[in-house]
């Protein structure tokens, strides 16, 4: 079974600082997704990473994928309070196409 | 695009009762998924439909759980003889019929079994 691990699980950072969230997975996969979840809300798709070396950026968030290392990173630049949320990565088993395995999430709090 | 809609938003039931949840996916999405999420955890896959066919089901899914998507549009998830361990947020998601499409989630149904 595919295991997806994120670290850190909890992250408290000051506004204006940079930080990186890591997502490791245990089995070969060529697709990785990042989601955001606000408290009491559902998950919102942020990025889809489809190949080794893929990099996507949206505002202060940048995601990358290294399929050889089975690692994805979500980098936060100059954090602002609005980025406070829980971030999940999700990996799909190859040749199934349909079972998304989610990490345990990283709860991010940005402090003014 | 009105998004994925789930009903009810909250359900409180007594142990041993049956409950049914409904999901209306985004209209042009052929794929529909059910996930379960408990506090502090990521969503856990339950089952997947391609149109009306249930193609994948988690091995963790007990026989008390059943899902249907009779006409390839809305779906229902039924839990029979509920147990306290069933208390969770049940999320429905849909996606386009393309390999790399992300999941679009509904707001979920929060189940509390007393």
Coordinates of C-alpha atoms in Angstrom, one line a residue:
Chain A
X1 CA 0.0 0.0 0.0
X2 CA 1.2 3.5 -0.8
X3 CA 2.2 5.5 2.2
X4 CA 2.4 9.3 2.1
X5 CA 4.2 11.2 4.8
X6 CA 4.3 14.9 5.4
X7 CA 6.5 17.0 7.6
X8 CA 6.3 18.9 9.6
X9 CA 2.8 18.1 10.9
X10 CA 2.5 21.5 12.5
X11 CA 4.2 24.7 11.5
X12 CA 4.0 28.1 13.1
X13 CA 5.7 30.8 11.3
X14 CA 5.9 34.6 11.3
X15 CA 4.6 36.7 8.5
X16 CA 7.3 37.5 6.0
X17 CA 9.3 34.3 6.6
X18 CA 10.0 31.5 4.2
X19 CA 9.4 27.8 4.8
X20 CA 9.1 24.4 3.1
X21 CA 6.7 21.6 3.6
X22 CA 7.9 18.1 2.6
X23 CA 5.9 15.2 1.2
X24 CA 7.5 11.8 0.9
X25 CA 5.8 8.8 -0.7
X26 CA 6.7 5.1 -0.6
X27 CA 5.9 3.8 -4.1
X28 CA 6.6 5.0 -7.6
X29 CA 4.1 7.5 -8.8
X30 CA 4.1 10.1 -11.6
X31 CA 1.4 12.3 -10.3
X32 CA 1.2 14.4 -7.2
X33 CA -1.4 16.9 -6.0
X34 CA -1.4 19.6 -3.4
X35 CA -4.6 20.6 -1.6
X36 CA -5.5 23.3 0.9
X37 CA -8.1 22.9 3.6
X38 CA -9.4 25.7 5.8
X39 CA -10.9 24.9 9.2
X40 CA -14.4 23.5 8.8
X41 CA -14.2 23.6 5.0
X42 CA -13.5 21.2 2.3
X43 CA -10.3 20.7 0.3
X44 CA -9.3 23.0 -2.5
X45 CA -7.0 21.9 -5.3
X46 CA -3.7 23.9 -5.5
X47 CA -1.3 22.2 -7.8
X48 CA -1.1 19.1 -10.1
X49 CA 2.5 17.9 -10.7
X50 CA 2.8 15.4 -13.5
X51 CA 6.5 14.7 -14.1
X52 CA 9.9 14.6 -12.6
X53 CA 11.2 18.1 -12.2
X54 CA 7.8 19.7 -12.5
X55 CA 7.5 23.1 -10.8
X56 CA 4.3 25.1 -10.3
X57 CA 3.9 28.5 -8.7
X58 CA 0.9 30.4 -7.6
X59 CA 1.4 33.6 -5.6
X60 CA 3.5 32.9 -2.6
X61 CA 3.3 29.1 -3.0
X62 CA 5.6 27.0 -5.2
X63 CA 5.4 23.2 -5.5
X64 CA 8.0 20.9 -7.0
X65 CA 8.3 17.2 -7.7
X66 CA 11.2 14.8 -7.7
X67 CA 9.9 11.4 -8.7
X68 CA 13.3 9.7 -8.3
X69 CA 13.5 10.7 -4.7
X70 CA 9.7 10.3 -4.3
X71 CA 9.6 13.7 -2.8
X72 CA 7.5 16.8 -3.3
X73 CA 8.0 20.2 -1.7
X74 CA 5.7 23.1 -1.1
X75 CA 7.6 26.3 -0.6
X76 CA 6.1 29.3 1.1
X77 CA 7.6 32.7 0.4
X78 CA 7.1 35.7 2.6
X79 CA 4.2 34.1 4.4
X80 CA 1.0 36.1 5.1
X81 CA -1.8 35.3 7.5
X82 CA -4.2 34.3 4.7
X83 CA -2.0 31.2 4.1
X84 CA -2.9 29.8 7.4
X85 CA -4.6 26.4 6.6
X86 CA -3.8 22.7 6.5
X87 CA -2.0 21.6 3.4
X88 CA -2.2 18.0 2.1
X89 CA -0.3 16.2 -0.6
X90 CA -1.9 13.3 -2.5
X91 CA -0.3 10.7 -4.7
X92 CA -2.0 8.3 -7.1
X93 CA -0.9 4.7 -7.6
X94 CA 0.3 4.2 -11.2
X95 CA -2.0 2.1 -13.3
X96 CA -4.9 2.6 -11.1
X97 CA -5.6 6.2 -11.8
X98 CA -8.2 6.6 -9.3
X99 CA -7.1 6.0 -5.7
X100 CA -5.7 9.2 -4.3
X101 CA -3.6 8.6 -1.2
X102 CA -3.4 11.6 1.1
X103 CA -0.7 12.6 3.6
X104 CA -1.7 13.4 7.1
X105 CA -1.5 17.1 6.4
X106 CA 0.6 20.1 7.6
X107 CA -1.2 22.6 9.7
X108 CA 0.2 26.0 9.0
X109 CA -0.3 29.0 11.3
X110 CA 1.1 32.3 10.2
X111 CA 1.6 34.7 13.0
X112 CA 1.4 38.5 12.5
Chain B
X1 CA -20.4 25.0 -12.3
X2 CA -22.1 24.9 -8.9
X3 CA -19.6 22.7 -7.3
X4 CA -20.0 19.3 -5.6
X5 CA -23.0 19.4 -3.3
X6 CA -23.5 17.1 -0.3
X7 CA -26.5 16.5 2.0
X8 CA -27.0 16.6 4.9
X9 CA -24.2 18.8 6.3
X10 CA -24.5 17.2 9.7
X11 CA -26.0 14.0 10.9
X12 CA -26.3 12.8 14.5
X13 CA -27.5 9.3 14.9
X14 CA -27.6 6.6 17.6
X15 CA -25.5 3.5 17.4
X16 CA -27.1 0.8 15.4
X17 CA -29.2 3.1 13.2
X18 CA -28.8 3.3 9.4
X19 CA -27.8 6.5 7.7
X20 CA -27.7 7.6 4.1
X21 CA -25.8 10.5 2.6
X22 CA -26.2 12.1 -0.8
X23 CA -23.7 13.6 -3.2
X24 CA -24.4 15.6 -6.4
X25 CA -21.2 16.0 -8.4
X26 CA -20.2 18.7 -10.9
X27 CA -22.5 18.0 -13.8
X28 CA -19.9 17.2 -16.5
X29 CA -17.8 15.0 -14.2
X30 CA -17.9 11.3 -14.9
X31 CA -15.8 10.2 -11.9
X32 CA -17.2 10.3 -8.4
X33 CA -15.3 9.4 -5.2
X34 CA -16.2 8.9 -1.5
X35 CA -13.6 9.7 1.2
X36 CA -13.7 9.7 4.9
X37 CA -11.7 12.1 7.1
X38 CA -11.2 12.0 10.8
X39 CA -9.8 14.8 12.9
X40 CA -6.1 15.5 12.2
X41 CA -5.9 13.0 9.3
X42 CA -5.9 13.2 5.6
X43 CA -8.9 11.9 3.6
X44 CA -9.1 8.1 3.3
X45 CA -10.3 6.5 0.1
X46 CA -13.6 4.6 0.3
X47 CA -14.8 4.0 -3.2
X48 CA -14.8 5.3 -6.7
X49 CA -17.4 5.3 -9.6
X50 CA -16.9 5.8 -13.3
X51 CA -20.4 6.8 -14.4
X52 CA -22.7 4.3 -12.8
X53 CA -20.1 1.6 -12.3
X54 CA -18.4 1.2 -9.0
X55 CA -14.9 0.3 -10.1
X56 CA -12.8 0.5 -6.9
X57 CA -13.6 -0.1 -3.3
X58 CA -11.2 0.2 -0.3
X59 CA -10.3 -3.1 1.4
X60 CA -10.9 -1.2 4.6
X61 CA -14.5 -0.7 3.8
X62 CA -16.7 -2.8 5.9
X63 CA -19.8 -4.7 4.6
X64 CA -21.9 -2.2 6.5
X65 CA -21.0 0.5 3.9
X66 CA -22.6 0.5 0.5
X67 CA -22.6 3.1 -2.2
X68 CA -24.6 3.6 -5.4
X69 CA -24.7 5.8 -8.4
X70 CA -27.8 4.6 -10.2
X71 CA -27.8 6.8 -13.2
X72 CA -24.3 8.0 -13.3
X73 CA -25.3 11.3 -11.7
X74 CA -25.8 11.7 -8.0
X75 CA -24.5 9.1 -5.5
X76 CA -25.6 7.8 -2.1
X77 CA -23.5 6.3 0.7
X78 CA -25.3 4.2 3.2
X79 CA -23.9 3.0 6.5
X80 CA -25.9 0.3 8.2
X81 CA -25.8 -0.5 11.9
X82 CA -23.7 2.5 12.7
X83 CA -20.9 2.3 15.2
X84 CA -19.2 5.0 17.2
X85 CA -16.1 4.5 15.1
X86 CA -18.0 5.6 12.0
X87 CA -18.1 9.1 13.3
X88 CA -16.1 11.2 10.8
X89 CA -16.5 13.7 8.0
X90 CA -17.6 11.9 4.8
X91 CA -16.4 13.7 1.7
X92 CA -17.5 13.3 -1.8
X93 CA -15.4 14.4 -4.8
X94 CA -15.8 14.4 -8.5
X95 CA -13.4 14.8 -11.4
X96 CA -13.3 14.9 -15.2
X97 CA -12.6 11.8 -17.1
X98 CA -9.0 12.7 -17.8
X99 CA -6.0 11.0 -16.4
X100 CA -4.6 14.0 -14.5
X101 CA -7.7 15.8 -13.4
X102 CA -7.7 16.9 -9.8
X103 CA -10.5 16.0 -7.4
X104 CA -13.1 18.6 -6.6
X105 CA -14.5 18.1 -3.1
X106 CA -17.8 18.9 -1.6
X107 CA -18.2 20.4 1.9
X108 CA -18.8 17.0 3.4
X109 CA -21.3 15.4 5.7
X110 CA -20.2 15.3 9.3
X111 CA -21.5 12.1 11.0
X112 CA -21.7 11.8 14.8
X113 CA -22.7 8.4 16.2
X114 CA -23.8 8.5 19.8

